[in-house]
Amino acid sequence: MNEPAIDSGGGLVRLRLDIAYDGSEFAGWATQEGQRTVAGVLEDALSTVFRTPVILRAAGRTDAGVHATGQVAHVDIPEDALGHAYPRSARPAGEPEFLPLTRRLARFVPEDARVLSIVRAPAGFDARFSALRRHYEYRLATAPYGATPQQARFVTPWPRPLDVDAMSAASRHLIGLHDFAAFCKHRDGATTIREMQRLDWTRDGDLLTAHVSADAFCWSMVRSLVGALLAVGEGRREPAWCASLLDATKRSSDFAAAPARGLTLVGVDYPPDDQLAARIHVTRDLRTL
């Protein structure tokens, strides 16, 4: 069994949660007063089960309408409340420790959000600051009729012709460590320097998918990247234009962010357990070019 992370105050057990949700009816991940959010409904359910208020911290604070199949979060539970996670009867040999809790949460959480698994977090784990990279996919339905009814909530219809070769060429200009200010909504004190590790396109019939991976993303960055690349794909801009955007110092008004519905957080990578704490320090350091 992994050693749980205890905060500096002691008496807390840190749990890792792997989470999926359909973001269509959520006002994003982060808790907001008077809004239905993913963190809000999950915190309510966890607080009910553990009979104490809890706060979730996520690897990616997705915007309104954005989905996830591979979100990761952590929560710190008072050690004396942890007993509420266990069934009264003995747990079958070999059954994961928090499988009963996973089943129980399914009764409290709405159907458009699911906690897929729960484990004790290793020492030094932080869902946000320990992460090495996040992986997103943006899906476009390019059929003349747009998206099928089965795709409608998760895929953006784009029936207009796209030059995927030009989009791929433009994408290559954006790989590496850059200042992505042109693609980010401004936040006071937040850096816009990121390391883009993957940005490419694949096609499966009429479904066109952008695969986007970076050490971190700023607010609306993925949708803005896709929006700029669509401008190239439609012939409104040349591929080299995307490279010129990296010289900008603020959000560009030359393109619109792609709609939220096509975007899904599909995974988060973490280093080996013995490197988790060190990764936090790297993540918190101010990035420079």
PDB file of C-alpha atoms in Angstrom:
ATOM      1  CA  MET A   1       0.000   0.000   0.000  1.00  0.00           C
ATOM      2  CA  ASN A   2       1.245   3.503  -0.810  1.00  0.00           C
ATOM      3  CA  GLU A   3       2.164   5.759   2.070  1.00  0.00           C
ATOM      4  CA  PRO A   4      -0.465   8.516   2.378  1.00  0.00           C
ATOM      5  CA  ALA A   5       0.649  12.123   2.233  1.00  0.00           C
ATOM      6  CA  ILE A   6       0.047  13.955   5.505  1.00  0.00           C
ATOM      7  CA  ASP A   7      -0.122  17.730   5.496  1.00  0.00           C
ATOM      8  CA  SER A   8       2.009  19.843   7.809  1.00  0.00           C
ATOM      9  CA  GLY A   9      -0.769  19.949  10.379  1.00  0.00           C
ATOM     10  CA  GLY A  10      -0.889  16.152  10.627  1.00  0.00           C
ATOM     11  CA  GLY A  11      -3.933  13.933  10.852  1.00  0.00           C
ATOM     12  CA  LEU A  12      -4.869  14.173   7.171  1.00  0.00           C
ATOM     13  CA  VAL A  13      -4.825  11.398   4.594  1.00  0.00           C
ATOM     14  CA  ARG A  14      -4.422  12.493   0.974  1.00  0.00           C
ATOM     15  CA  LEU A  15      -6.427  10.584  -1.624  1.00  0.00           C
ATOM     16  CA  ARG A  16      -5.998  10.609  -5.394  1.00  0.00           C
ATOM     17  CA  LEU A  17      -9.182  10.582  -7.462  1.00  0.00           C
ATOM     18  CA  ASP A  18      -9.381   9.822 -11.181  1.00  0.00           C
ATOM     19  CA  ILE A  19     -12.432  11.538 -12.646  1.00  0.00           C
ATOM     20  CA  ALA A  20     -14.474  11.763 -15.851  1.00  0.00           C
ATOM     21  CA  TYR A  21     -17.286  14.143 -16.746  1.00  0.00           C
ATOM     22  CA  ASP A  22     -19.461  15.466 -19.526  1.00  0.00           C
ATOM     23  CA  GLY A  23     -18.875  19.199 -19.178  1.00  0.00           C
ATOM     24  CA  SER A  24     -21.928  20.270 -21.190  1.00  0.00           C
ATOM     25  CA  GLU A  25     -24.034  21.261 -18.181  1.00  0.00           C
ATOM     26  CA  PHE A  26     -21.217  22.408 -15.901  1.00  0.00           C
ATOM     27  CA  ALA A  27     -19.897  25.966 -15.484  1.00  0.00           C
ATOM     28  CA  GLY A  28     -16.365  24.542 -15.467  1.00  0.00           C
ATOM     29  CA  TRP A  29     -14.350  22.668 -12.857  1.00  0.00           C
ATOM     30  CA  ALA A  30     -13.795  25.271 -10.143  1.00  0.00           C
ATOM     31  CA  THR A  31     -16.372  25.896  -7.428  1.00  0.00           C
ATOM     32  CA  GLN A  32     -18.374  29.079  -8.052  1.00  0.00           C
ATOM     33  CA  GLU A  33     -21.117  30.532  -5.891  1.00  0.00           C
ATOM     34  CA  GLY A  34     -24.516  29.838  -7.431  1.00  0.00           C
ATOM     35  CA  GLN A  35     -23.075  27.801 -10.331  1.00  0.00           C
ATOM     36  CA  ARG A  36     -23.145  24.069 -11.028  1.00  0.00           C
ATOM     37  CA  THR A  37     -19.506  23.000 -11.286  1.00  0.00           C
ATOM     38  CA  VAL A  38     -17.697  19.674 -11.336  1.00  0.00           C
ATOM     39  CA  ALA A  39     -15.740  20.391  -8.163  1.00  0.00           C
ATOM     40  CA  GLY A  40     -18.925  21.604  -6.499  1.00  0.00           C
ATOM     41  CA  VAL A  41     -20.930  18.423  -7.057  1.00  0.00           C
ATOM     42  CA  LEU A  42     -17.997  16.164  -6.161  1.00  0.00           C
ATOM     43  CA  GLU A  43     -17.146  18.112  -3.011  1.00  0.00           C
ATOM     44  CA  ASP A  44     -20.790  17.930  -1.944  1.00  0.00           C
ATOM     45  CA  ALA A  45     -20.797  14.156  -2.414  1.00  0.00           C
ATOM     46  CA  LEU A  46     -17.489  13.629  -0.618  1.00  0.00           C
ATOM     47  CA  SER A  47     -18.541  15.905   2.235  1.00  0.00           C
ATOM     48  CA  THR A  48     -21.724  13.878   2.623  1.00  0.00           C
ATOM     49  CA  VAL A  49     -19.868  10.562   2.745  1.00  0.00           C
ATOM     50  CA  PHE A  50     -17.077  11.723   5.065  1.00  0.00           C
ATOM     51  CA  ARG A  51     -19.365  13.975   7.151  1.00  0.00           C
ATOM     52  CA  THR A  52     -16.876  16.833   6.974  1.00  0.00           C
ATOM     53  CA  PRO A  53     -16.248  19.654   4.463  1.00  0.00           C
ATOM     54  CA  VAL A  54     -13.643  18.816   1.821  1.00  0.00           C
ATOM     55  CA  ILE A  55     -11.845  20.703  -0.964  1.00  0.00           C
ATOM     56  CA  LEU A  56     -10.690  19.099  -4.213  1.00  0.00           C
ATOM     57  CA  ARG A  57      -7.563  20.222  -6.066  1.00  0.00           C
ATOM     58  CA  ALA A  58      -7.368  19.252  -9.741  1.00  0.00           C
ATOM     59  CA  ALA A  59      -4.630  18.839 -12.320  1.00  0.00           C
ATOM     60  CA  GLY A  60      -6.616  20.863 -14.848  1.00  0.00           C
ATOM     61  CA  ARG A  61      -9.246  23.471 -14.017  1.00  0.00           C
ATOM     62  CA  THR A  62     -11.319  23.005 -17.151  1.00  0.00           C
ATOM     63  CA  ASP A  63     -13.586  25.765 -18.462  1.00  0.00           C
ATOM     64  CA  ALA A  64     -17.360  25.680 -18.866  1.00  0.00           C
ATOM     65  CA  GLY A  65     -18.433  23.058 -21.395  1.00  0.00           C
ATOM     66  CA  VAL A  66     -15.077  21.236 -21.481  1.00  0.00           C
ATOM     67  CA  HIS A  67     -15.107  17.488 -20.829  1.00  0.00           C
ATOM     68  CA  ALA A  68     -12.698  15.061 -19.165  1.00  0.00           C
ATOM     69  CA  THR A  69     -11.969  11.360 -19.373  1.00  0.00           C
ATOM     70  CA  GLY A  70      -8.668  11.617 -17.484  1.00  0.00           C
ATOM     71  CA  GLN A  71      -8.954  14.357 -14.870  1.00  0.00           C
ATOM     72  CA  VAL A  72      -6.932  13.835 -11.673  1.00  0.00           C
ATOM     73  CA  ALA A  73      -7.617  15.484  -8.318  1.00  0.00           C
ATOM     74  CA  HIS A  74      -6.596  15.092  -4.693  1.00  0.00           C
ATOM     75  CA  VAL A  75      -8.443  15.618  -1.451  1.00  0.00           C
ATOM     76  CA  ASP A  76      -7.213  15.659   2.157  1.00  0.00           C
ATOM     77  CA  ILE A  77      -9.453  13.741   4.551  1.00  0.00           C
ATOM     78  CA  PRO A  78      -9.164  13.872   8.356  1.00  0.00           C
ATOM     79  CA  GLU A  79      -7.853  10.521   9.499  1.00  0.00           C
ATOM     80  CA  ASP A  80     -10.697  10.084  11.968  1.00  0.00           C
ATOM     81  CA  ALA A  81     -13.236  10.551   9.122  1.00  0.00           C
ATOM     82  CA  LEU A  82     -11.657   7.946   6.876  1.00  0.00           C
ATOM     83  CA  GLY A  83     -13.649   5.147   8.480  1.00  0.00           C
ATOM     84  CA  HIS A  84     -16.776   6.399   6.712  1.00  0.00           C
ATOM     85  CA  ALA A  85     -15.230   5.177   3.450  1.00  0.00           C
ATOM     86  CA  TYR A  86     -15.311   1.542   4.509  1.00  0.00           C
ATOM     87  CA  PRO A  87     -18.269  -0.854   4.515  1.00  0.00           C
ATOM     88  CA  ARG A  88     -19.421  -2.328   7.800  1.00  0.00           C
ATOM     89  CA  SER A  89     -18.772  -5.846   6.553  1.00  0.00           C
ATOM     90  CA  ALA A  90     -15.275  -7.173   5.964  1.00  0.00           C
ATOM     91  CA  ARG A  91     -13.713  -6.240   2.633  1.00  0.00           C
ATOM     92  CA  PRO A  92     -13.107  -9.263   0.357  1.00  0.00           C
ATOM     93  CA  ALA A  93      -9.462 -10.263   0.098  1.00  0.00           C
ATOM     94  CA  GLY A  94      -7.719  -8.477  -2.737  1.00  0.00           C
ATOM     95  CA  GLU A  95     -10.417  -5.851  -3.224  1.00  0.00           C
ATOM     96  CA  PRO A  96      -9.020  -2.311  -3.654  1.00  0.00           C
ATOM     97  CA  GLU A  97      -9.220  -0.335  -0.413  1.00  0.00           C
ATOM     98  CA  PHE A  98     -11.557   2.365  -1.702  1.00  0.00           C
ATOM     99  CA  LEU A  99     -13.680   0.366  -4.153  1.00  0.00           C
ATOM    100  CA  PRO A 100     -16.664   0.533  -1.742  1.00  0.00           C
ATOM    101  CA  LEU A 101     -16.233   4.324  -1.588  1.00  0.00           C
ATOM    102  CA  THR A 102     -16.166   4.526  -5.386  1.00  0.00           C
ATOM    103  CA  ARG A 103     -19.438   2.583  -5.540  1.00  0.00           C
ATOM    104  CA  ARG A 104     -20.985   4.699  -2.807  1.00  0.00           C
ATOM    105  CA  LEU A 105     -20.064   7.994  -4.454  1.00  0.00           C
ATOM    106  CA  ALA A 106     -21.815   6.858  -7.630  1.00  0.00           C
ATOM    107  CA  ARG A 107     -25.100   7.147  -5.713  1.00  0.00           C
ATOM    108  CA  PHE A 108     -24.424  10.748  -4.684  1.00  0.00           C
ATOM    109  CA  VAL A 109     -22.828  12.136  -7.855  1.00  0.00           C
ATOM    110  CA  PRO A 110     -24.960  13.068 -10.907  1.00  0.00           C
ATOM    111  CA  GLU A 111     -24.635  10.877 -13.980  1.00  0.00           C
ATOM    112  CA  ASP A 112     -22.634  13.448 -15.958  1.00  0.00           C
ATOM    113  CA  ALA A 113     -19.701  13.114 -13.527  1.00  0.00           C
ATOM    114  CA  ARG A 114     -17.991   9.927 -12.301  1.00  0.00           C
ATOM    115  CA  VAL A 115     -15.205   9.159  -9.865  1.00  0.00           C
ATOM    116  CA  LEU A 116     -13.461   6.300 -11.661  1.00  0.00           C
ATOM    117  CA  SER A 117     -11.013   5.286  -8.946  1.00  0.00           C
ATOM    118  CA  ILE A 118      -9.705   6.349  -5.534  1.00  0.00           C
ATOM    119  CA  VAL A 119      -6.340   5.425  -4.007  1.00  0.00           C
ATOM    120  CA  ARG A 120      -4.111   6.684  -1.220  1.00  0.00           C
ATOM    121  CA  ALA A 121      -1.763   9.255  -2.701  1.00  0.00           C
ATOM    122  CA  PRO A 122       1.977   8.635  -2.374  1.00  0.00           C
ATOM    123  CA  ALA A 123       3.985  11.030  -0.236  1.00  0.00           C
ATOM    124  CA  GLY A 124       4.604  14.328  -2.000  1.00  0.00           C
ATOM    125  CA  PHE A 125       1.727  13.948  -4.462  1.00  0.00           C
ATOM    126  CA  ASP A 126      -0.125  17.083  -5.545  1.00  0.00           C
ATOM    127  CA  ALA A 127      -2.592  16.641  -8.408  1.00  0.00           C
ATOM    128  CA  ARG A 128      -1.747  20.032  -9.887  1.00  0.00           C
ATOM    129  CA  PHE A 129       1.848  20.813  -9.004  1.00  0.00           C
ATOM    130  CA  SER A 130       3.290  17.278  -9.280  1.00  0.00           C
ATOM    131  CA  ALA A 131       2.045  16.850 -12.855  1.00  0.00           C
ATOM    132  CA  LEU A 132       4.584  16.501 -15.650  1.00  0.00           C
ATOM    133  CA  ARG A 133       2.141  17.184 -18.480  1.00  0.00           C
ATOM    134  CA  ARG A 134      -1.526  17.346 -19.428  1.00  0.00           C
ATOM    135  CA  HIS A 135      -3.032  15.778 -22.548  1.00  0.00           C
ATOM    136  CA  TYR A 136      -6.031  17.240 -24.351  1.00  0.00           C
ATOM    137  CA  GLU A 137      -7.887  16.236 -27.491  1.00  0.00           C
ATOM    138  CA  TYR A 138     -10.009  18.548 -29.601  1.00  0.00           C
ATOM    139  CA  ARG A 139     -12.453  16.810 -31.952  1.00  0.00           C
ATOM    140  CA  LEU A 140     -14.049  18.200 -35.090  1.00  0.00           C
ATOM    141  CA  ALA A 141     -16.821  16.556 -37.130  1.00  0.00           C
ATOM    142  CA  THR A 142     -16.029  17.433 -40.740  1.00  0.00           C
ATOM    143  CA  ALA A 143     -18.905  15.616 -42.458  1.00  0.00           C
ATOM    144  CA  PRO A 144     -21.168  17.818 -44.625  1.00  0.00           C
ATOM    145  CA  TYR A 145     -23.974  17.316 -42.087  1.00  0.00           C
ATOM    146  CA  GLY A 146     -21.750  18.145 -39.079  1.00  0.00           C
ATOM    147  CA  ALA A 147     -21.808  15.950 -35.967  1.00  0.00           C
ATOM    148  CA  THR A 148     -24.025  12.908 -35.514  1.00  0.00           C
ATOM    149  CA  PRO A 149     -26.479  12.941 -32.590  1.00  0.00           C
ATOM    150  CA  GLN A 150     -24.143  10.585 -30.709  1.00  0.00           C
ATOM    151  CA  GLN A 151     -21.238  13.017 -31.179  1.00  0.00           C
ATOM    152  CA  ALA A 152     -23.147  16.227 -30.601  1.00  0.00           C
ATOM    153  CA  ARG A 153     -22.122  16.910 -26.986  1.00  0.00           C
ATOM    154  CA  PHE A 154     -18.437  16.082 -27.434  1.00  0.00           C
ATOM    155  CA  VAL A 155     -17.508  17.092 -30.977  1.00  0.00           C
ATOM    156  CA  THR A 156     -17.578  20.478 -32.717  1.00  0.00           C
ATOM    157  CA  PRO A 157     -19.272  20.377 -36.136  1.00  0.00           C
ATOM    158  CA  TRP A 158     -17.049  21.883 -38.837  1.00  0.00           C
ATOM    159  CA  PRO A 159     -18.515  21.072 -42.274  1.00  0.00           C
ATOM    160  CA  ARG A 160     -16.352  23.636 -44.099  1.00  0.00           C
ATOM    161  CA  PRO A 161     -13.265  22.301 -45.956  1.00  0.00           C
ATOM    162  CA  LEU A 162      -9.984  22.261 -44.009  1.00  0.00           C
ATOM    163  CA  ASP A 163      -6.423  21.942 -45.282  1.00  0.00           C
ATOM    164  CA  VAL A 164      -5.070  19.534 -42.674  1.00  0.00           C
ATOM    165  CA  ASP A 165      -1.556  19.601 -44.153  1.00  0.00           C
ATOM    166  CA  ALA A 166      -1.421  23.376 -43.636  1.00  0.00           C
ATOM    167  CA  MET A 167      -2.743  22.984 -40.083  1.00  0.00           C
ATOM    168  CA  SER A 168      -0.082  20.366 -39.364  1.00  0.00           C
ATOM    169  CA  ALA A 169       2.645  22.636 -40.722  1.00  0.00           C
ATOM    170  CA  ALA A 170       1.398  25.503 -38.555  1.00  0.00           C
ATOM    171  CA  SER A 171       1.259  23.214 -35.526  1.00  0.00           C
ATOM    172  CA  ARG A 172       4.937  22.342 -35.857  1.00  0.00           C
ATOM    173  CA  HIS A 173       5.866  26.009 -35.392  1.00  0.00           C
ATOM    174  CA  LEU A 174       4.311  25.896 -31.911  1.00  0.00           C
ATOM    175  CA  ILE A 175       6.240  22.926 -30.489  1.00  0.00           C
ATOM    176  CA  GLY A 176       8.755  23.746 -27.762  1.00  0.00           C
ATOM    177  CA  LEU A 177       9.177  26.281 -24.971  1.00  0.00           C
ATOM    178  CA  HIS A 178       7.485  29.566 -25.943  1.00  0.00           C
ATOM    179  CA  ASP A 179       5.521  32.479 -24.584  1.00  0.00           C
ATOM    180  CA  PHE A 180       1.928  31.667 -25.555  1.00  0.00           C
ATOM    181  CA  ALA A 181       0.507  35.055 -24.501  1.00  0.00           C
ATOM    182  CA  ALA A 182      -1.330  35.372 -27.845  1.00  0.00           C
ATOM    183  CA  PHE A 183      -3.337  32.261 -26.959  1.00  0.00           C
ATOM    184  CA  CYS A 184      -4.080  32.989 -23.282  1.00  0.00           C
ATOM    185  CA  LYS A 185      -6.634  35.097 -21.477  1.00  0.00           C
ATOM    186  CA  HIS A 186      -4.844  37.470 -19.117  1.00  0.00           C
ATOM    187  CA  ARG A 187      -4.550  36.635 -15.432  1.00  0.00           C
ATOM    188  CA  ASP A 188      -2.652  38.927 -13.084  1.00  0.00           C
ATOM    189  CA  GLY A 189       0.619  37.394 -11.948  1.00  0.00           C
ATOM    190  CA  ALA A 190       0.315  34.316 -14.191  1.00  0.00           C
ATOM    191  CA  THR A 191       3.049  33.393 -16.652  1.00  0.00           C
ATOM    192  CA  THR A 192       2.144  32.437 -20.213  1.00  0.00           C
ATOM    193  CA  ILE A 193       5.396  30.569 -20.899  1.00  0.00           C
ATOM    194  CA  ARG A 194       4.694  26.905 -21.579  1.00  0.00           C
ATOM    195  CA  GLU A 195       6.456  23.916 -23.126  1.00  0.00           C
ATOM    196  CA  MET A 196       4.341  22.501 -25.954  1.00  0.00           C
ATOM    197  CA  GLN A 197       5.310  18.840 -26.231  1.00  0.00           C
ATOM    198  CA  ARG A 198       2.772  17.612 -28.772  1.00  0.00           C
ATOM    199  CA  LEU A 199       0.468  19.358 -31.235  1.00  0.00           C
ATOM    200  CA  ASP A 200      -0.644  17.301 -34.213  1.00  0.00           C
ATOM    201  CA  TRP A 201      -3.732  16.122 -36.066  1.00  0.00           C
ATOM    202  CA  THR A 202      -5.181  12.711 -36.897  1.00  0.00           C
ATOM    203  CA  ARG A 203      -8.186  11.811 -39.023  1.00  0.00           C
ATOM    204  CA  ASP A 204     -10.586   8.888 -38.636  1.00  0.00           C
ATOM    205  CA  GLY A 205     -13.133   9.182 -41.411  1.00  0.00           C
ATOM    206  CA  ASP A 206     -14.970  12.458 -40.860  1.00  0.00           C
ATOM    207  CA  LEU A 207     -13.569  12.889 -37.335  1.00  0.00           C
ATOM    208  CA  LEU A 208     -10.548  15.204 -37.124  1.00  0.00           C
ATOM    209  CA  THR A 209      -8.684  15.273 -33.794  1.00  0.00           C
ATOM    210  CA  ALA A 210      -6.031  17.638 -32.472  1.00  0.00           C
ATOM    211  CA  HIS A 211      -3.717  16.040 -29.896  1.00  0.00           C
ATOM    212  CA  VAL A 212      -2.303  18.691 -27.572  1.00  0.00           C
ATOM    213  CA  SER A 213       0.165  18.011 -24.740  1.00  0.00           C
ATOM    214  CA  ALA A 214       2.154  20.481 -22.627  1.00  0.00           C
ATOM    215  CA  ASP A 215       3.658  20.800 -19.179  1.00  0.00           C
ATOM    216  CA  ALA A 216       0.756  23.112 -18.329  1.00  0.00           C
ATOM    217  CA  PHE A 217      -1.851  25.271 -20.026  1.00  0.00           C
ATOM    218  CA  CYS A 218      -3.084  28.751 -19.285  1.00  0.00           C
ATOM    219  CA  TRP A 219      -6.702  29.890 -19.361  1.00  0.00           C
ATOM    220  CA  SER A 220      -8.433  29.015 -22.712  1.00  0.00           C
ATOM    221  CA  MET A 221      -5.080  28.164 -24.323  1.00  0.00           C
ATOM    222  CA  VAL A 222      -6.036  24.890 -26.041  1.00  0.00           C
ATOM    223  CA  ARG A 223      -9.212  26.275 -27.584  1.00  0.00           C
ATOM    224  CA  SER A 224      -7.299  29.353 -28.739  1.00  0.00           C
ATOM    225  CA  LEU A 225      -4.611  27.208 -30.357  1.00  0.00           C
ATOM    226  CA  VAL A 226      -7.272  25.245 -32.213  1.00  0.00           C
ATOM    227  CA  GLY A 227      -9.038  28.455 -33.236  1.00  0.00           C
ATOM    228  CA  ALA A 228      -5.832  29.843 -34.755  1.00  0.00           C
ATOM    229  CA  LEU A 229      -5.097  26.576 -36.553  1.00  0.00           C
ATOM    230  CA  LEU A 230      -8.612  26.528 -38.002  1.00  0.00           C
ATOM    231  CA  ALA A 231      -7.919  29.960 -39.495  1.00  0.00           C
ATOM    232  CA  VAL A 232      -4.941  28.359 -41.252  1.00  0.00           C
ATOM    233  CA  GLY A 233      -6.964  25.318 -42.290  1.00  0.00           C
ATOM    234  CA  GLU A 234      -9.606  27.491 -43.926  1.00  0.00           C
ATOM    235  CA  GLY A 235      -6.953  29.411 -45.861  1.00  0.00           C
ATOM    236  CA  ARG A 236      -7.469  32.692 -44.042  1.00  0.00           C
ATOM    237  CA  ARG A 237      -3.877  32.606 -42.739  1.00  0.00           C
ATOM    238  CA  GLU A 238      -0.575  31.056 -43.792  1.00  0.00           C
ATOM    239  CA  PRO A 239       1.068  28.399 -41.564  1.00  0.00           C
ATOM    240  CA  ALA A 240       3.960  30.737 -40.695  1.00  0.00           C
ATOM    241  CA  TRP A 241       1.470  33.197 -39.171  1.00  0.00           C
ATOM    242  CA  CYS A 242       1.176  30.946 -36.116  1.00  0.00           C
ATOM    243  CA  ALA A 243       4.903  31.296 -35.502  1.00  0.00           C
ATOM    244  CA  SER A 244       4.583  35.088 -35.619  1.00  0.00           C
ATOM    245  CA  LEU A 245       1.948  34.954 -32.883  1.00  0.00           C
ATOM    246  CA  LEU A 246       4.625  33.750 -30.459  1.00  0.00           C
ATOM    247  CA  ASP A 247       6.068  37.280 -30.499  1.00  0.00           C
ATOM    248  CA  ALA A 248       2.862  38.754 -29.058  1.00  0.00           C
ATOM    249  CA  THR A 249       2.708  39.972 -25.465  1.00  0.00           C
ATOM    250  CA  LYS A 250      -1.070  39.769 -25.042  1.00  0.00           C
ATOM    251  CA  ARG A 251      -4.073  37.782 -26.263  1.00  0.00           C
ATOM    252  CA  SER A 252      -4.497  38.163 -30.019  1.00  0.00           C
ATOM    253  CA  SER A 253      -7.820  39.394 -31.411  1.00  0.00           C
ATOM    254  CA  ASP A 254      -7.055  37.946 -34.861  1.00  0.00           C
ATOM    255  CA  PHE A 255      -8.855  34.667 -34.189  1.00  0.00           C
ATOM    256  CA  ALA A 256     -11.586  33.247 -31.975  1.00  0.00           C
ATOM    257  CA  ALA A 257     -11.207  30.387 -29.520  1.00  0.00           C
ATOM    258  CA  ALA A 258     -12.790  27.164 -30.748  1.00  0.00           C
ATOM    259  CA  PRO A 259     -16.046  26.149 -29.001  1.00  0.00           C
ATOM    260  CA  ALA A 260     -15.692  24.334 -25.678  1.00  0.00           C
ATOM    261  CA  ARG A 261     -17.775  21.300 -26.632  1.00  0.00           C
ATOM    262  CA  GLY A 262     -15.026  19.715 -28.749  1.00  0.00           C
ATOM    263  CA  LEU A 263     -12.378  19.741 -26.007  1.00  0.00           C
ATOM    264  CA  THR A 264     -11.605  16.873 -23.622  1.00  0.00           C
ATOM    265  CA  LEU A 265      -8.889  16.476 -20.982  1.00  0.00           C
ATOM    266  CA  VAL A 266      -7.791  12.901 -21.647  1.00  0.00           C
ATOM    267  CA  GLY A 267      -4.868  12.364 -19.283  1.00  0.00           C
ATOM    268  CA  VAL A 268      -2.280  13.672 -16.839  1.00  0.00           C
ATOM    269  CA  ASP A 269       1.249  12.298 -16.428  1.00  0.00           C
ATOM    270  CA  TYR A 270       3.182  12.188 -13.150  1.00  0.00           C
ATOM    271  CA  PRO A 271       6.803  11.312 -12.348  1.00  0.00           C
ATOM    272  CA  PRO A 272       7.804   8.271 -10.260  1.00  0.00           C
ATOM    273  CA  ASP A 273       6.762   8.525  -6.615  1.00  0.00           C
ATOM    274  CA  ASP A 274      10.253   9.403  -5.399  1.00  0.00           C
ATOM    275  CA  GLN A 275      10.297  12.460  -7.711  1.00  0.00           C
ATOM    276  CA  LEU A 276       6.881  13.903  -6.850  1.00  0.00           C
ATOM    277  CA  ALA A 277       8.037  16.389  -4.220  1.00  0.00           C
ATOM    278  CA  ALA A 278      10.892  17.648  -6.401  1.00  0.00           C
ATOM    279  CA  ARG A 279       8.485  18.144  -9.293  1.00  0.00           C
ATOM    280  CA  ILE A 280       6.402  20.513  -7.162  1.00  0.00           C
ATOM    281  CA  HIS A 281       9.403  22.838  -6.788  1.00  0.00           C
ATOM    282  CA  VAL A 282      10.069  22.780 -10.545  1.00  0.00           C
ATOM    283  CA  THR A 283       6.434  23.576 -11.326  1.00  0.00           C
ATOM    284  CA  ARG A 284       6.298  26.460  -8.869  1.00  0.00           C
ATOM    285  CA  ASP A 285       9.462  28.079 -10.273  1.00  0.00           C
ATOM    286  CA  LEU A 286       8.754  31.022 -12.574  1.00  0.00           C
ATOM    287  CA  ARG A 287       9.268  29.932 -16.178  1.00  0.00           C
ATOM    288  CA  THR A 288      11.633  31.968 -18.339  1.00  0.00           C
ATOM    289  CA  LEU A 289      12.755  31.767 -21.958  1.00  0.00           C
TER     290      LEU A 289
END
